[in-house]
Coordinates of N, CA and C in Angstrom, one line a residue:
X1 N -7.4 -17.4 13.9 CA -7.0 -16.1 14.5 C -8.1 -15.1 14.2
X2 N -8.7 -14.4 15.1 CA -9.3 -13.0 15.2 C -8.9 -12.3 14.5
X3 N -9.9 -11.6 13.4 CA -8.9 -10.2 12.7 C -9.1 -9.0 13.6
X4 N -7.8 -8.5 13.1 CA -7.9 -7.4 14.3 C -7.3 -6.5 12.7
X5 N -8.4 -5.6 13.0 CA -8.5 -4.6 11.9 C -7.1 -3.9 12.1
X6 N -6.6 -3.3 13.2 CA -6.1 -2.3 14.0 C -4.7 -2.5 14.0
X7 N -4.4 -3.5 13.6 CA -2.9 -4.1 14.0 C -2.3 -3.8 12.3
X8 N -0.6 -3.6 13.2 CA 0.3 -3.2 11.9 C 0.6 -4.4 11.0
X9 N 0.7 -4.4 10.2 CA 1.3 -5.7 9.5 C 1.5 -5.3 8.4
X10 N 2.7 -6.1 8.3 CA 3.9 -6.7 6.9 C 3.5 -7.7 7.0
X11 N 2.9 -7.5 5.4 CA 2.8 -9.3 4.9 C 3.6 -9.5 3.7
X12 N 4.4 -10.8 3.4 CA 5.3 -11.1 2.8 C 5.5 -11.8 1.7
X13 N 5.9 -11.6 0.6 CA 5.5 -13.0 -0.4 C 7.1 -13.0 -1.4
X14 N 7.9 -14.1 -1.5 CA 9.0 -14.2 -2.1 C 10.1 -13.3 -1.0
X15 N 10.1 -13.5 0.0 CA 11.0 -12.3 0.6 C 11.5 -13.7 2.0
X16 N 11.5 -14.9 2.0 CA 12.0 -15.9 2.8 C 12.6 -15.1 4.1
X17 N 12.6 -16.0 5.3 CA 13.4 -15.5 6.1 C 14.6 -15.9 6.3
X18 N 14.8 -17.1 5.4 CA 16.3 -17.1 5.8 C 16.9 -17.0 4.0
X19 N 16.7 -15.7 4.0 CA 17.3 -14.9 2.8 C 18.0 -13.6 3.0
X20 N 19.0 -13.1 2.8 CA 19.7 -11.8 3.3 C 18.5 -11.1 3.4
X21 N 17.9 -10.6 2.4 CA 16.5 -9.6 1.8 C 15.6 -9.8 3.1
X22 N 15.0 -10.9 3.1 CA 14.0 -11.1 4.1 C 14.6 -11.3 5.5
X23 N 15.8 -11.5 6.3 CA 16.1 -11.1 7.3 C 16.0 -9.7 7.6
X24 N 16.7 -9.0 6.8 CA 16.9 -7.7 6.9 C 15.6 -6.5 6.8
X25 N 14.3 -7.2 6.2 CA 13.1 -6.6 6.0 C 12.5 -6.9 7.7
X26 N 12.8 -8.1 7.8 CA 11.8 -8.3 9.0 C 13.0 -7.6 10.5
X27 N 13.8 -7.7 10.3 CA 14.8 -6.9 11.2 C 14.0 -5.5 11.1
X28 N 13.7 -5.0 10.2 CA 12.9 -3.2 10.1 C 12.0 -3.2 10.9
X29 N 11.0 -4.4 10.5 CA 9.8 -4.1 11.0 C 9.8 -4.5 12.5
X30 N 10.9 -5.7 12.9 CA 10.7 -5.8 14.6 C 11.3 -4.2 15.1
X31 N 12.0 -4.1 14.6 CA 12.7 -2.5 15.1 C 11.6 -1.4 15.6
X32 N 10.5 -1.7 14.3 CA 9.5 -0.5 14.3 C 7.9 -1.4 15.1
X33 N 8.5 -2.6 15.2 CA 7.2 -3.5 16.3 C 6.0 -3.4 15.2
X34 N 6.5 -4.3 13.9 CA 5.3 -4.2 13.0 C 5.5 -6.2 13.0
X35 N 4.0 -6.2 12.9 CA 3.8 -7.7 12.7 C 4.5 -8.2 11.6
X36 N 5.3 -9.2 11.1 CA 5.5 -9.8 9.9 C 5.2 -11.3 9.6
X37 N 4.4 -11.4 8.3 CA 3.7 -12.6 8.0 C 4.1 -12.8 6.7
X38 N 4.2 -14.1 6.5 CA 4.7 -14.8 5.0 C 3.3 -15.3 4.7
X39 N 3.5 -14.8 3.3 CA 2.4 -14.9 2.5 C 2.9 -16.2 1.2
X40 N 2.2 -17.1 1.1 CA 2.0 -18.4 0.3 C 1.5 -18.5 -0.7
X41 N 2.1 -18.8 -1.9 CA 2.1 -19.1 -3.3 C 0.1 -19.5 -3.2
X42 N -0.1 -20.5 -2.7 CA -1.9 -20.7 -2.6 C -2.7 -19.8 -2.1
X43 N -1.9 -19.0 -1.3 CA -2.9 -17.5 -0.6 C -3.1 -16.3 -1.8
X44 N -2.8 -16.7 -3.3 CA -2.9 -15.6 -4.0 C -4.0 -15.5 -4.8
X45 N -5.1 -16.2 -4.3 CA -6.3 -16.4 -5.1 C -7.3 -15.6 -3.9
X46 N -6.6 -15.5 -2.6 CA -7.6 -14.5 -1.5 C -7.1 -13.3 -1.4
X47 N -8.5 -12.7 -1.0 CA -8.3 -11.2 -1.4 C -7.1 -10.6 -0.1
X48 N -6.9 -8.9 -0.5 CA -5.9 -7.9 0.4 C -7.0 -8.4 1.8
X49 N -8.0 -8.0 1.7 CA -8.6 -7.3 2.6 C -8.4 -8.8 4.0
X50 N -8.8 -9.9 3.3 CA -8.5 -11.2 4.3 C -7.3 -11.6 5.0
X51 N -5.9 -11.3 3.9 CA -4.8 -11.7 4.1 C -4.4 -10.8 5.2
X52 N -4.9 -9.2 4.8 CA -4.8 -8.3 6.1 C -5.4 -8.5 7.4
X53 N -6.3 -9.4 7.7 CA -7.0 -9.8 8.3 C -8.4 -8.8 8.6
X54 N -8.5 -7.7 8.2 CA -9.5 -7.1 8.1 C -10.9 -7.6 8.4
X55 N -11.7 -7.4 9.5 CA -13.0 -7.6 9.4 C -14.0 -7.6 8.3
X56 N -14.9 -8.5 8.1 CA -15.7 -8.8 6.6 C -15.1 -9.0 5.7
X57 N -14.1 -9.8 5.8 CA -13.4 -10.3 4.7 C -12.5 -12.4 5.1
X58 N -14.0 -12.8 4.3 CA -13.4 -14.3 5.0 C -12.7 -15.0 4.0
X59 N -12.0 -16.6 4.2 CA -11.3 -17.0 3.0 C -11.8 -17.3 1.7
X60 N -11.8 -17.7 1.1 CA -12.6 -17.7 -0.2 C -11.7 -19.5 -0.7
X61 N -13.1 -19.9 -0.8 CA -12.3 -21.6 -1.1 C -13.2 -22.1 -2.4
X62 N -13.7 -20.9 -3.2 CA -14.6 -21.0 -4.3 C -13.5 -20.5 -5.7
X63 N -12.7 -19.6 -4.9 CA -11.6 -19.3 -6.2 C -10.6 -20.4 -6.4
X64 N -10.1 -20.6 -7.9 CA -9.8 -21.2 -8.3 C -8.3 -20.8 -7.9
X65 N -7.3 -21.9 -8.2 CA -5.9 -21.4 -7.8 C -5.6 -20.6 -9.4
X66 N -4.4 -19.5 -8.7 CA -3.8 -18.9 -9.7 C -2.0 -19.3 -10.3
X67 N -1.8 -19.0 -10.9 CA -0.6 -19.3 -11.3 C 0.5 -18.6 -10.5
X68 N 1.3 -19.2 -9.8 CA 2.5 -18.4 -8.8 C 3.0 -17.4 -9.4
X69 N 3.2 -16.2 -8.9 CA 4.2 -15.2 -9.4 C 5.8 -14.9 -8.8
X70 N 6.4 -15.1 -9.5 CA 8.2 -14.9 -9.3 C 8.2 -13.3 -9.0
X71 N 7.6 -12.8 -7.4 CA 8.0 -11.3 -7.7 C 8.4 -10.9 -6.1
X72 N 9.0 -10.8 -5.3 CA 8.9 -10.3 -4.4 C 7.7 -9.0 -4.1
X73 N 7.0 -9.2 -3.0 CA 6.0 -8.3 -2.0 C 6.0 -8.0 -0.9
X74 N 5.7 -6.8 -0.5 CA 5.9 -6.2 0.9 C 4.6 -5.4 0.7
X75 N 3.3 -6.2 1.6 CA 2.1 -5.2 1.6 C 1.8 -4.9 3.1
X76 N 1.7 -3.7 3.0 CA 1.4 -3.0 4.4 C 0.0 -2.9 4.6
X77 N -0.4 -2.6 6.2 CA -1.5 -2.8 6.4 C -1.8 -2.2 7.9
X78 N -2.4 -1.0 7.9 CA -2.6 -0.4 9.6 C -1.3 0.2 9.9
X79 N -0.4 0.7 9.0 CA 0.6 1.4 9.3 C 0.5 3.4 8.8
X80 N 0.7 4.2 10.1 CA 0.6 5.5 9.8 C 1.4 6.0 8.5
X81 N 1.2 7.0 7.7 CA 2.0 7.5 6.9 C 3.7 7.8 7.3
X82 N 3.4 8.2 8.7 CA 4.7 8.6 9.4 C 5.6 7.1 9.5
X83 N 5.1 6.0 10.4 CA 6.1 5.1 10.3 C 6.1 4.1 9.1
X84 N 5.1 4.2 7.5 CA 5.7 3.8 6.6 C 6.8 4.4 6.0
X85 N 6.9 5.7 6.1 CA 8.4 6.4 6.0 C 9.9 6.2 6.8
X86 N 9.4 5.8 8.1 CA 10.5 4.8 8.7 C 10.8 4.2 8.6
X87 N 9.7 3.0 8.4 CA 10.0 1.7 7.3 C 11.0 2.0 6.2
X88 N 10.7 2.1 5.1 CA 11.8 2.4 4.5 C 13.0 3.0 4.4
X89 N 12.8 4.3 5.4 CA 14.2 4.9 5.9 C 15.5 3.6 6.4
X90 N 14.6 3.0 6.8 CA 14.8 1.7 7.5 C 15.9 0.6 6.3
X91 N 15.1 0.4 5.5 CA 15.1 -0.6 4.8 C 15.9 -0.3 3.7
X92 N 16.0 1.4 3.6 CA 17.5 1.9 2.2 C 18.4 1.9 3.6
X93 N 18.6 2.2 4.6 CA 20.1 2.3 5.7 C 20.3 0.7 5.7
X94 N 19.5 -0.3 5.6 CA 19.8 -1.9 5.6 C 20.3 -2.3 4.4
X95 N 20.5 -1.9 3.3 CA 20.2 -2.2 2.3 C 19.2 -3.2 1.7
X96 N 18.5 -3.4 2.0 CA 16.8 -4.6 2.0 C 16.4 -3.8 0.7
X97 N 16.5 -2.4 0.1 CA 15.0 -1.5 -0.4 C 16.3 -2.2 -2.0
X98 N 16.1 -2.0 -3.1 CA 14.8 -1.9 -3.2 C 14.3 -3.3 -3.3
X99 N 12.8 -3.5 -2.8 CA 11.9 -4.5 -2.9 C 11.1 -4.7 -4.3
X100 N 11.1 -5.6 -4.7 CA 10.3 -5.7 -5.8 C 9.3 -5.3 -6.2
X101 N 7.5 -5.4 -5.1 CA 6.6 -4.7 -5.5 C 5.9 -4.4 -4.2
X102 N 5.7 -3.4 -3.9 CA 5.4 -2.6 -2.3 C 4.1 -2.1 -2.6
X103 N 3.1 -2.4 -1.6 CA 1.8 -1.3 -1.8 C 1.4 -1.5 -0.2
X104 N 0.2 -0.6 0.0 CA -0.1 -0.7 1.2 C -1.9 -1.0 1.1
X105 N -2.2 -1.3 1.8 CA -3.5 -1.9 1.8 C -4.5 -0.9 1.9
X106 N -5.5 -0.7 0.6 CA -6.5 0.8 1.0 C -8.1 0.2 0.7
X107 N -8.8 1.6 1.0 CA -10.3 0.7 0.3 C -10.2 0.5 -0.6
X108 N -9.7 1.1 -1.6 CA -10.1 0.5 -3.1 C -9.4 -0.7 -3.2
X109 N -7.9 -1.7 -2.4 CA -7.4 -2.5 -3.2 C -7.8 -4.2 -2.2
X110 N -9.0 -3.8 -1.1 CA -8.7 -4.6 0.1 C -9.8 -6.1 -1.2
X111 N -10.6 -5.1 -1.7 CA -11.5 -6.5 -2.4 C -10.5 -7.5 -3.2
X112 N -9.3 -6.9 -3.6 CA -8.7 -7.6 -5.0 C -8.4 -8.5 -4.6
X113 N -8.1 -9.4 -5.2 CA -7.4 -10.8 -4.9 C -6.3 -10.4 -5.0
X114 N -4.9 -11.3 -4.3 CA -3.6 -10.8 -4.3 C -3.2 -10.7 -5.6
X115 N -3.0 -12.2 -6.3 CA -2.8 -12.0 -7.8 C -2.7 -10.6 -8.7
X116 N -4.2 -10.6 -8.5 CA -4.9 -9.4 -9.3 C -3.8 -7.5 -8.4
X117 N -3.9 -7.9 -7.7 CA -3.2 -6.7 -6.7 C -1.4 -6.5 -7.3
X118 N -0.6 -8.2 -7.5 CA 0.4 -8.1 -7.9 C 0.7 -7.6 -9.3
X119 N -0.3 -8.2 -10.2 CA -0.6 -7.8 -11.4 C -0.4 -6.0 -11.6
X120 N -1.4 -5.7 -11.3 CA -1.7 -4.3 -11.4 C -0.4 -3.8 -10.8
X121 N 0.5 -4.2 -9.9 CA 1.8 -3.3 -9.3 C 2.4 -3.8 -10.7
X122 N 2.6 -4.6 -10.9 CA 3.8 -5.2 -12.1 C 3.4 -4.4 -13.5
X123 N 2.4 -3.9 -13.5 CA 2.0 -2.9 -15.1 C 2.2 -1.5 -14.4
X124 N 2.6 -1.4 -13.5 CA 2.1 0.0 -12.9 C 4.0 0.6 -13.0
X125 N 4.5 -0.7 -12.8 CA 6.0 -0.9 -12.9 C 6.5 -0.6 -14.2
X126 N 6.0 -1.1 -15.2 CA 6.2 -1.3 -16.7 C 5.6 0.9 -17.0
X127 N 5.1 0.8 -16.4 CA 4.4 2.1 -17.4 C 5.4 3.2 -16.2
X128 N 5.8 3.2 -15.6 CA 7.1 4.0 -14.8 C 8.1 4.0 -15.3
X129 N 8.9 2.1 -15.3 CA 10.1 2.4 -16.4 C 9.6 3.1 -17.7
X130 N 9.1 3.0 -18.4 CA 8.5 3.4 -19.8 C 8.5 4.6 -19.8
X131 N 8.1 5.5 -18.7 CA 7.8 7.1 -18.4 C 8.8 7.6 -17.9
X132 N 10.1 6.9 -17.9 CA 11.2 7.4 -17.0 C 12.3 7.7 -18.4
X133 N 12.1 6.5 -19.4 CA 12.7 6.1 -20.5 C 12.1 7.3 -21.6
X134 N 11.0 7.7 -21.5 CA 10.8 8.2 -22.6 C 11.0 10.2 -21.8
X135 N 11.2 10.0 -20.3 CA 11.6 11.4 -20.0 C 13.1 11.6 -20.6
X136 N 14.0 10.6 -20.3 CA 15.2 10.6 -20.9 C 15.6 11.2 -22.2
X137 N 14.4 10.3 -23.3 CA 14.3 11.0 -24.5 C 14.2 11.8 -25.3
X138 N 13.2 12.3 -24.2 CA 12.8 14.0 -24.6 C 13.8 14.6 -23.9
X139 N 14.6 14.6 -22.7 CA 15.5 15.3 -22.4 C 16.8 15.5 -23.4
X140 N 17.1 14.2 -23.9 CA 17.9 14.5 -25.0 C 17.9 14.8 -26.1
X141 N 16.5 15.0 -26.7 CA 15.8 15.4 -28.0 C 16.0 17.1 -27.8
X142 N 15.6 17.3 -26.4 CA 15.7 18.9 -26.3 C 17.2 19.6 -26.6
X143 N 17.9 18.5 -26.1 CA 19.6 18.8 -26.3 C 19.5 19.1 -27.9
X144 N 19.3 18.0 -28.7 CA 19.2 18.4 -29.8 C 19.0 19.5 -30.6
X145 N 17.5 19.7 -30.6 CA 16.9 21.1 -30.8 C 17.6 22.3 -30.5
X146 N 17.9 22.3 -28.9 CA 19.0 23.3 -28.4 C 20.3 23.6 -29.8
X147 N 20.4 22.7 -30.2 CA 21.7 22.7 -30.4 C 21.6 22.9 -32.1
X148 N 20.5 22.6 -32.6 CA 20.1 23.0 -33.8 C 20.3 21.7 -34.8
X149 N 20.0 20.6 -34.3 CA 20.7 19.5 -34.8 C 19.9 19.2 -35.7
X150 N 18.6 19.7 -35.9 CA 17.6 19.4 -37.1 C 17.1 20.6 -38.0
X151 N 17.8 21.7 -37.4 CA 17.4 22.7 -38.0 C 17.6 22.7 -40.0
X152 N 18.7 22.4 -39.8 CA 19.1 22.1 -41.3 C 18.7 21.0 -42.3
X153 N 18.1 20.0 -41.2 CA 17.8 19.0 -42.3 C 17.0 19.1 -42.8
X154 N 16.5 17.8 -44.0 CA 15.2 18.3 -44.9 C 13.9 18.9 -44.2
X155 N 13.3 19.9 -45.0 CA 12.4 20.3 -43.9 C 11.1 18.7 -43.2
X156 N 10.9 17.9 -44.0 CA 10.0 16.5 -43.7 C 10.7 16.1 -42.3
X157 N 12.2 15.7 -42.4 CA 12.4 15.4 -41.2 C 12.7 15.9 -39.9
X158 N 12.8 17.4 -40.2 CA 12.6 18.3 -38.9 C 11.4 18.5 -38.3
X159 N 10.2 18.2 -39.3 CA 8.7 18.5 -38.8 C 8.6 17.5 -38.3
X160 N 8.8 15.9 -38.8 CA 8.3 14.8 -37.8 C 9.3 14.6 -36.6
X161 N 10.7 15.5 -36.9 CA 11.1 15.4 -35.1 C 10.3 16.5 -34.5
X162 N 10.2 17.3 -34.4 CA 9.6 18.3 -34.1 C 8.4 17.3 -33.4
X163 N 7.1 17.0 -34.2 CA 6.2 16.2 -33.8 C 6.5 14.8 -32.6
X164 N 7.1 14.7 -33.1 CA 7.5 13.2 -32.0 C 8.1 13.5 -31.0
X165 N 8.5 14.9 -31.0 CA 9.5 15.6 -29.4 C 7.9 16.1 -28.7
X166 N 7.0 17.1 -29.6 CA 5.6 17.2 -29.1 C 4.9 16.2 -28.2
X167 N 4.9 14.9 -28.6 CA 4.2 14.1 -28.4 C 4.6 13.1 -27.4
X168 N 6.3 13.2 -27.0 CA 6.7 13.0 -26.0 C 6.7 14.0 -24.8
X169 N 6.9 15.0 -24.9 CA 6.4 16.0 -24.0 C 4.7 16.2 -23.7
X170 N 4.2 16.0 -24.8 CA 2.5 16.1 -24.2 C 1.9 14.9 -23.2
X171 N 2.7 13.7 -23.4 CA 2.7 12.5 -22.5 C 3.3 12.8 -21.1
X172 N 4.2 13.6 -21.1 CA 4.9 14.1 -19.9 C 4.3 15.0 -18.9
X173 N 3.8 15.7 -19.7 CA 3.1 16.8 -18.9 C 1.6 16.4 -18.8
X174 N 1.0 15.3 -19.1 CA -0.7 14.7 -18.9 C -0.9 14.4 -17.6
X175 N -2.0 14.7 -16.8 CA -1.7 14.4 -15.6 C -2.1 12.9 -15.3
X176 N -2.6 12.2 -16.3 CA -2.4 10.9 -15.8 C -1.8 10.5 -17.2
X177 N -1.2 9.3 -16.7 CA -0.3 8.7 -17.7 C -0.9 7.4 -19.1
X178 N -0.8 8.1 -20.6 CA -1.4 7.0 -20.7 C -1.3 5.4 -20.9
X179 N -1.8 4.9 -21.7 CA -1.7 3.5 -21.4 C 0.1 3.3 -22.2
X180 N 0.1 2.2 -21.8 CA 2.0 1.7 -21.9 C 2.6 1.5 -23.0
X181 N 1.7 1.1 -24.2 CA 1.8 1.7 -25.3 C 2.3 2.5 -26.1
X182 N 1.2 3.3 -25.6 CA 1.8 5.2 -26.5 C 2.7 5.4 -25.9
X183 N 2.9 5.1 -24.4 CA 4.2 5.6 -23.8 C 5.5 5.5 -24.6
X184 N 5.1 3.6 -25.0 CA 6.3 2.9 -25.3 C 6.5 3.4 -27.0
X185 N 5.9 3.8 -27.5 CA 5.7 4.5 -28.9 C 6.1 5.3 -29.1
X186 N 5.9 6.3 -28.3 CA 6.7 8.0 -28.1 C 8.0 7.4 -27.9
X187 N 8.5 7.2 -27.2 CA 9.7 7.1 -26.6 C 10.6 6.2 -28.1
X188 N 10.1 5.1 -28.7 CA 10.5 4.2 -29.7 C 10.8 5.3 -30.8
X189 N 9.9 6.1 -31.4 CA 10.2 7.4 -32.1 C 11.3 8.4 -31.5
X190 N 10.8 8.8 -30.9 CA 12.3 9.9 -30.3 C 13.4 9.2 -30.4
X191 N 13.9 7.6 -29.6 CA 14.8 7.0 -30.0 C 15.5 7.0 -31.3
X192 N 14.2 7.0 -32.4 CA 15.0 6.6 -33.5 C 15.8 8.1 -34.2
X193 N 15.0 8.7 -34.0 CA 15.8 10.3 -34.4 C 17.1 10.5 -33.5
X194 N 16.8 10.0 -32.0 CA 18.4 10.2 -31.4 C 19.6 9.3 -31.8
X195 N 19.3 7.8 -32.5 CA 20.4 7.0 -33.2 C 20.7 7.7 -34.2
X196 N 20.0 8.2 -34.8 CA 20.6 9.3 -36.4 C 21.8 10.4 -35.9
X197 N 21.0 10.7 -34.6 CA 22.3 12.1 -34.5 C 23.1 11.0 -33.6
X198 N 23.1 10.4 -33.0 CA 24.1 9.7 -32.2 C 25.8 9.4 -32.4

């Protein structure tokens, strides 16, 4: 097949078509007249930019196979901003959303091998929960504070909550997020002060 740079496409990987999930996704996309293509456990060693069919981008039969990934994907490709928001509008009114790991195809990600592409969504995933979990904590750490729940204790342990509420909030407010670690660190600390007052 000709790549045709221009053309919409849904490409698909763990999302079957005769699976509620993957009827229902490809139901969206005929609705919205977007191509849909299943993507294959062996096609994850070639890059975004081929599977999208993108011009100057051929197969690659020099990479080694990768190890399959158990993750549902929905990568988009030649679709406006406007009707990837129908898409989905689409796909929470079906119940289909949520999908496991969704990206759409850009310059920076067309070189990557899919693997490598799934990868990077699956940490990108890990450091969101992590950042959602450790908003929670400082949201309830503040209750605390509010409420004077360390004011009285030894002064040692009100300065390291003090610090550890800092340090979750300074992660919160950074404008990029750091690595998944600290995230998971801050949040591990605040936890432990909120089991004490718990």
């Amino acid at each position: 097949m000709k790549p045709d740079a221009t053309r919409e496409r849904m490409l698909l990987y763990h999302l079957p078509a005769d699976s509620e999930k993957g009827r229902l996704v490809r139901q969206a996309a005929g609705t919205l007249k977007i191509h849909a293509e299943d993507l294959r456990e062996d096609q994850l060693n070639q890059t975004v930019g081929h599977l999208a069919g993108l011009h100057g981008f051929e197969p690659d039969s020099r990479s080694a196979p990768v190890e399959p990934v158990q993750e549902e994907l929905m990568l988009l490709s030649g679709l406006s901003d406007e009707k990837i928001n129908q898409l989905l509008g689409l796909l929470r009114k079906s119940g289909a959303a949520p999908i496991g790991l969704m990206a759409v195809v850009t310059e920076h990600n067309r070189s990557w091998r899919l693997s490598d592409l799934m990868a990077e969504l699956m940490h990108e995933r890990r450091i969101m929960a992590a950042w959602f979990s450790l908003k929670r904590s400082v949201k309830a750490a503040e209750s605390l504070q509010d409420a004077g729940h360390f004011a009285s204790a030894e002064p040692f342990k009100a300065d390291a909550f003090e610090a550890a509420l800092a340090v979750g909030r300074t992660i919160l407010n950074a404008q990029e997020p750091p690595e998944l670690e600290s995230i998971q660190a801050a949040d591990t600390a605040l936890k432990a002060f909120l089991q004490q007052r718990g």
